[in-house]
Amino acid sequence: MRECKKCHVQILDDTSICPLCSSVLETCGDESWHNGYPDVKAVSKKLSFVVRLYSFLAIIIEAAFVIINYLTFHGIWWSAISGIIILYFFVTLKYSLQRSNGYKTVILVQLIGAVLLVIATDNIIGYQGWSVNYVLPSAILLLDATIAILMVVNVSNWQSYMLMQILTVLLSGGCVLLWRFHIIGSPVLTLMALAISLCMLLGTLIFGERRAQTELKRRFHV
């Protein structure tokens, strides 16, 4: 049996890393410990089976869609859209659920995946530009709103969301570059996303004072 000195729990399976804090476990001989952590491999095996089952069914379904689309083709490869959607849900299962990543990483991965899905759909059905003109900056605005809610809910640790704020500023700045290169035709939402992202970051830096400065030093070693 192995024990985590940091969490003060004993692990019943043969893993070498604590599933709670990822610390290296130490071997202990006390079998009378009653606060043991349950067998984490059982849950992992179930999730792994779900992912494999989904992959198997997804391949069969997508192959059927491709055949149907080919036999009934009328100018649009809609099977490509279904394939992208299936891939998106696979990433959700594999990356967001099976690997148990932090919720901030999950939010970013899900949002980026959804935007890429919409952009790909726009290109498949005949590019009209609505994906980059409206969906892309709207996703950044949604991320800004999510960050604001998380900062209010987790007010004791609000500074931990500064990295996400910086990311929204960089993404909205990238959208401005796309507008300057005429890839984005309607700049209203793009400029709004940039303005709100900058205001949120500046507000955090100004009102956060020392805690904000400490977080920046911790993240970027400056």
Tab-separated table of C-alpha atoms in Angstrom:
chain	number	residue	atom	x	y	z
A	1	MET	CA	0.000	0.000	0.000
A	2	ARG	CA	1.193	3.503	-0.804
A	3	GLU	CA	0.642	6.723	1.127
A	4	CYS	CA	0.542	10.417	0.129
A	5	LYS	CA	2.248	12.456	2.819
A	6	LYS	CA	0.681	15.678	1.515
A	7	CYS	CA	-2.974	14.566	1.391
A	8	HIS	CA	-2.673	12.095	4.288
A	9	VAL	CA	-4.432	9.311	2.435
A	10	GLN	CA	-3.427	5.810	1.446
A	11	ILE	CA	-3.924	4.557	-2.101
A	12	LEU	CA	-5.326	1.080	-2.568
A	13	ASP	CA	-4.096	0.453	-6.123
A	14	ASP	CA	-0.524	0.249	-7.416
A	15	THR	CA	-0.222	3.762	-8.872
A	16	SER	CA	2.903	5.731	-7.960
A	17	ILE	CA	1.333	9.210	-8.220
A	18	CYS	CA	-1.318	10.639	-5.908
A	19	PRO	CA	-4.584	11.139	-7.874
A	20	LEU	CA	-5.407	14.187	-5.726
A	21	CYS	CA	-2.237	16.279	-5.841
A	22	SER	CA	0.074	14.344	-8.241
A	23	SER	CA	2.753	13.966	-5.567
A	24	VAL	CA	4.999	10.903	-5.538
A	25	LEU	CA	3.614	8.247	-3.188
A	26	GLU	CA	5.594	6.518	-0.466
A	27	THR	CA	5.337	2.854	0.496
A	28	CYS	CA	3.794	2.166	3.889
A	29	GLY	CA	3.118	-1.045	5.727
A	30	ASP	CA	0.121	0.034	7.805
A	31	GLU	CA	-2.853	-1.937	6.470
A	32	SER	CA	-5.225	-0.583	9.160
A	33	TRP	CA	-5.554	2.863	7.555
A	34	HIS	CA	-9.246	3.672	7.089
A	35	ASN	CA	-9.004	6.845	4.976
A	36	GLY	CA	-7.682	5.062	1.931
A	37	TYR	CA	-8.430	6.500	-1.485
A	38	PRO	CA	-10.514	4.141	-3.670
A	39	ASP	CA	-9.103	2.258	-6.621
A	40	VAL	CA	-8.638	5.025	-9.212
A	41	LYS	CA	-7.829	2.563	-11.963
A	42	ALA	CA	-11.388	1.206	-11.934
A	43	VAL	CA	-12.797	4.589	-12.981
A	44	SER	CA	-9.976	5.058	-15.476
A	45	LYS	CA	-10.694	1.688	-17.074
A	46	LYS	CA	-14.400	2.520	-17.401
A	47	LEU	CA	-13.641	5.846	-19.091
A	48	SER	CA	-11.115	4.146	-21.346
A	49	PHE	CA	-13.752	1.601	-22.384
A	50	VAL	CA	-16.250	4.389	-23.108
A	51	VAL	CA	-13.682	6.175	-25.301
A	52	ARG	CA	-12.878	2.970	-27.217
A	53	LEU	CA	-16.569	2.174	-27.664
A	54	TYR	CA	-17.249	5.701	-28.891
A	55	SER	CA	-14.310	5.484	-31.314
A	56	PHE	CA	-15.573	2.179	-32.724
A	57	LEU	CA	-19.139	3.406	-33.201
A	58	ALA	CA	-17.953	6.774	-34.546
A	59	ILE	CA	-15.856	5.140	-37.285
A	60	ILE	CA	-18.760	2.940	-38.374
A	61	ILE	CA	-21.263	5.814	-38.353
A	62	GLU	CA	-18.963	8.206	-40.180
A	63	ALA	CA	-18.154	5.567	-42.811
A	64	ALA	CA	-21.902	5.124	-43.376
A	65	PHE	CA	-22.364	8.888	-43.650
A	66	VAL	CA	-19.578	9.146	-46.234
A	67	ILE	CA	-21.150	6.392	-48.349
A	68	ILE	CA	-24.607	7.965	-48.134
A	69	ASN	CA	-23.207	11.402	-48.913
A	70	TYR	CA	-21.350	10.003	-51.941
A	71	LEU	CA	-24.407	8.195	-53.286
A	72	THR	CA	-26.711	11.190	-52.776
A	73	PHE	CA	-24.227	13.988	-53.448
A	74	HIS	CA	-25.850	17.345	-54.272
A	75	GLY	CA	-22.905	19.731	-54.038
A	76	ILE	CA	-22.184	19.693	-50.283
A	77	TRP	CA	-20.017	17.179	-48.447
A	78	TRP	CA	-22.122	17.233	-45.261
A	79	SER	CA	-20.391	14.037	-44.126
A	80	ALA	CA	-17.272	16.149	-43.513
A	81	ILE	CA	-19.279	18.256	-41.067
A	82	SER	CA	-20.515	15.167	-39.235
A	83	GLY	CA	-16.931	13.887	-39.118
A	84	ILE	CA	-15.731	17.122	-37.523
A	85	ILE	CA	-18.542	16.981	-34.960
A	86	ILE	CA	-17.664	13.372	-34.123
A	87	LEU	CA	-14.013	14.357	-33.752
A	88	TYR	CA	-14.993	17.243	-31.467
A	89	PHE	CA	-16.863	14.932	-29.114
A	90	PHE	CA	-13.950	12.477	-29.210
A	91	VAL	CA	-11.609	15.248	-28.042
A	92	THR	CA	-14.141	16.086	-25.325
A	93	LEU	CA	-14.138	12.496	-24.075
A	94	LYS	CA	-10.425	11.892	-24.474
A	95	TYR	CA	-8.956	15.195	-23.332
A	96	SER	CA	-11.543	16.841	-21.092
A	97	LEU	CA	-13.003	13.816	-19.285
A	98	GLN	CA	-10.602	10.885	-19.428
A	99	ARG	CA	-7.509	12.893	-18.551
A	100	SER	CA	-9.290	14.922	-15.821
A	101	ASN	CA	-7.671	18.220	-16.800
A	102	GLY	CA	-8.295	21.417	-14.843
A	103	TYR	CA	-11.517	23.231	-15.593
A	104	LYS	CA	-9.715	26.266	-17.035
A	105	THR	CA	-7.928	24.076	-19.563
A	106	VAL	CA	-11.186	22.276	-20.359
A	107	ILE	CA	-12.971	25.592	-20.992
A	108	LEU	CA	-10.263	26.749	-23.396
A	109	VAL	CA	-10.068	23.433	-25.240
A	110	GLN	CA	-13.844	23.201	-25.620
A	111	LEU	CA	-14.174	26.793	-26.807
A	112	ILE	CA	-11.300	26.569	-29.285
A	113	GLY	CA	-12.642	23.259	-30.586
A	114	ALA	CA	-16.123	24.738	-31.052
A	115	VAL	CA	-14.742	27.746	-32.969
A	116	LEU	CA	-12.651	25.522	-35.244
A	117	LEU	CA	-15.733	23.362	-35.830
A	118	VAL	CA	-17.783	26.381	-36.904
A	119	ILE	CA	-15.011	27.728	-39.164
A	120	ALA	CA	-14.631	24.326	-40.814
A	121	THR	CA	-18.399	24.134	-41.343
A	122	ASP	CA	-18.383	27.585	-42.948
A	123	ASN	CA	-15.697	26.459	-45.386
A	124	ILE	CA	-17.414	23.159	-46.234
A	125	ILE	CA	-20.786	24.676	-47.107
A	126	GLY	CA	-19.198	27.467	-49.153
A	127	TYR	CA	-17.212	30.109	-47.310
A	128	GLN	CA	-19.331	33.153	-46.449
A	129	GLY	CA	-17.143	34.619	-43.704
A	130	TRP	CA	-19.749	34.513	-40.931
A	131	SER	CA	-17.564	32.190	-38.865
A	132	VAL	CA	-14.688	34.664	-38.553
A	133	ASN	CA	-16.781	37.827	-38.697
A	134	TYR	CA	-19.181	36.889	-35.915
A	135	VAL	CA	-18.478	33.535	-34.268
A	136	LEU	CA	-14.760	34.077	-33.580
A	137	PRO	CA	-15.073	37.439	-31.783
A	138	SER	CA	-18.272	36.260	-30.079
A	139	ALA	CA	-16.325	33.313	-28.659
A	140	ILE	CA	-13.783	35.760	-27.201
A	141	LEU	CA	-16.612	37.803	-25.660
A	142	LEU	CA	-18.047	34.589	-24.210
A	143	LEU	CA	-14.639	33.756	-22.755
A	144	ASP	CA	-14.463	37.258	-21.221
A	145	ALA	CA	-17.876	36.738	-19.621
A	146	THR	CA	-16.842	33.319	-18.331
A	147	ILE	CA	-13.682	34.763	-16.773
A	148	ALA	CA	-15.687	37.545	-15.096
A	149	ILE	CA	-18.122	35.012	-13.597
A	150	LEU	CA	-15.295	32.759	-12.399
A	151	MET	CA	-13.533	35.716	-10.770
A	152	VAL	CA	-16.712	36.647	-8.898
A	153	VAL	CA	-17.446	33.071	-7.824
A	154	ASN	CA	-13.833	32.402	-6.798
A	155	VAL	CA	-13.144	35.871	-5.446
A	156	SER	CA	-10.525	34.625	-2.984
A	157	ASN	CA	-8.345	33.434	-5.872
A	158	TRP	CA	-9.321	35.867	-8.627
A	159	GLN	CA	-5.726	36.536	-9.643
A	160	SER	CA	-5.398	32.980	-10.983
A	161	TYR	CA	-7.497	34.010	-14.004
A	162	MET	CA	-5.073	36.707	-15.173
A	163	LEU	CA	-3.397	34.310	-17.594
A	164	MET	CA	-6.757	33.690	-19.264
A	165	GLN	CA	-7.302	37.453	-19.457
A	166	ILE	CA	-3.970	37.906	-21.193
A	167	LEU	CA	-4.948	35.146	-23.607
A	168	THR	CA	-8.215	36.905	-24.513
A	169	VAL	CA	-6.273	40.109	-25.235
A	170	LEU	CA	-3.893	38.208	-27.530
A	171	LEU	CA	-6.773	36.434	-29.299
A	172	SER	CA	-8.712	39.645	-29.825
A	173	GLY	CA	-5.510	41.303	-31.053
A	174	GLY	CA	-5.152	38.447	-33.540
A	175	CYS	CA	-8.694	39.135	-34.742
A	176	VAL	CA	-7.733	42.771	-35.332
A	177	LEU	CA	-4.837	41.568	-37.490
A	178	LEU	CA	-7.262	39.400	-39.467
A	179	TRP	CA	-9.397	42.488	-40.001
A	180	ARG	CA	-6.397	44.506	-41.178
A	181	PHE	CA	-5.598	41.743	-43.685
A	182	HIS	CA	-9.251	41.796	-44.842
A	183	ILE	CA	-9.959	38.266	-43.651
A	184	ILE	CA	-12.517	39.682	-41.232
A	185	GLY	CA	-14.839	42.062	-43.036
A	186	SER	CA	-17.035	43.314	-40.188
A	187	PRO	CA	-14.882	44.780	-37.380
A	188	VAL	CA	-17.624	45.703	-34.883
A	189	LEU	CA	-17.511	42.563	-32.724
A	190	THR	CA	-13.742	42.288	-33.162
A	191	LEU	CA	-13.096	45.788	-31.809
A	192	MET	CA	-15.651	45.222	-29.047
A	193	ALA	CA	-13.872	42.018	-28.009
A	194	LEU	CA	-10.508	43.814	-27.943
A	195	ALA	CA	-11.892	46.745	-25.919
A	196	ILE	CA	-13.588	44.541	-23.318
A	197	SER	CA	-10.564	42.226	-22.999
A	198	LEU	CA	-8.223	45.181	-22.488
A	199	CYS	CA	-10.562	46.828	-19.980
A	200	MET	CA	-10.825	43.642	-17.946
A	201	LEU	CA	-7.049	43.143	-17.874
A	202	LEU	CA	-6.302	46.784	-17.050
A	203	GLY	CA	-8.975	46.787	-14.353
A	204	THR	CA	-7.447	43.682	-12.811
A	205	LEU	CA	-3.970	45.218	-12.872
A	206	ILE	CA	-5.112	48.573	-11.437
A	207	PHE	CA	-7.460	47.323	-8.719
A	208	GLY	CA	-5.574	44.121	-8.026
A	209	GLU	CA	-2.396	45.988	-7.103
A	210	ARG	CA	0.066	43.765	-5.231
A	211	ARG	CA	-1.790	40.465	-5.756
A	212	ALA	CA	-1.907	41.106	-9.501
A	213	GLN	CA	1.788	42.004	-9.582
A	214	THR	CA	2.667	38.900	-7.582
A	215	GLU	CA	0.695	36.705	-9.986
A	216	LEU	CA	2.485	38.198	-13.002
A	217	LYS	CA	5.858	37.641	-11.357
A	218	ARG	CA	4.925	34.066	-10.544
A	219	ARG	CA	3.724	33.346	-14.086
A	220	PHE	CA	6.403	35.164	-16.099
A	221	HIS	CA	9.278	35.401	-13.595
A	222	VAL	CA	9.655	39.175	-14.038
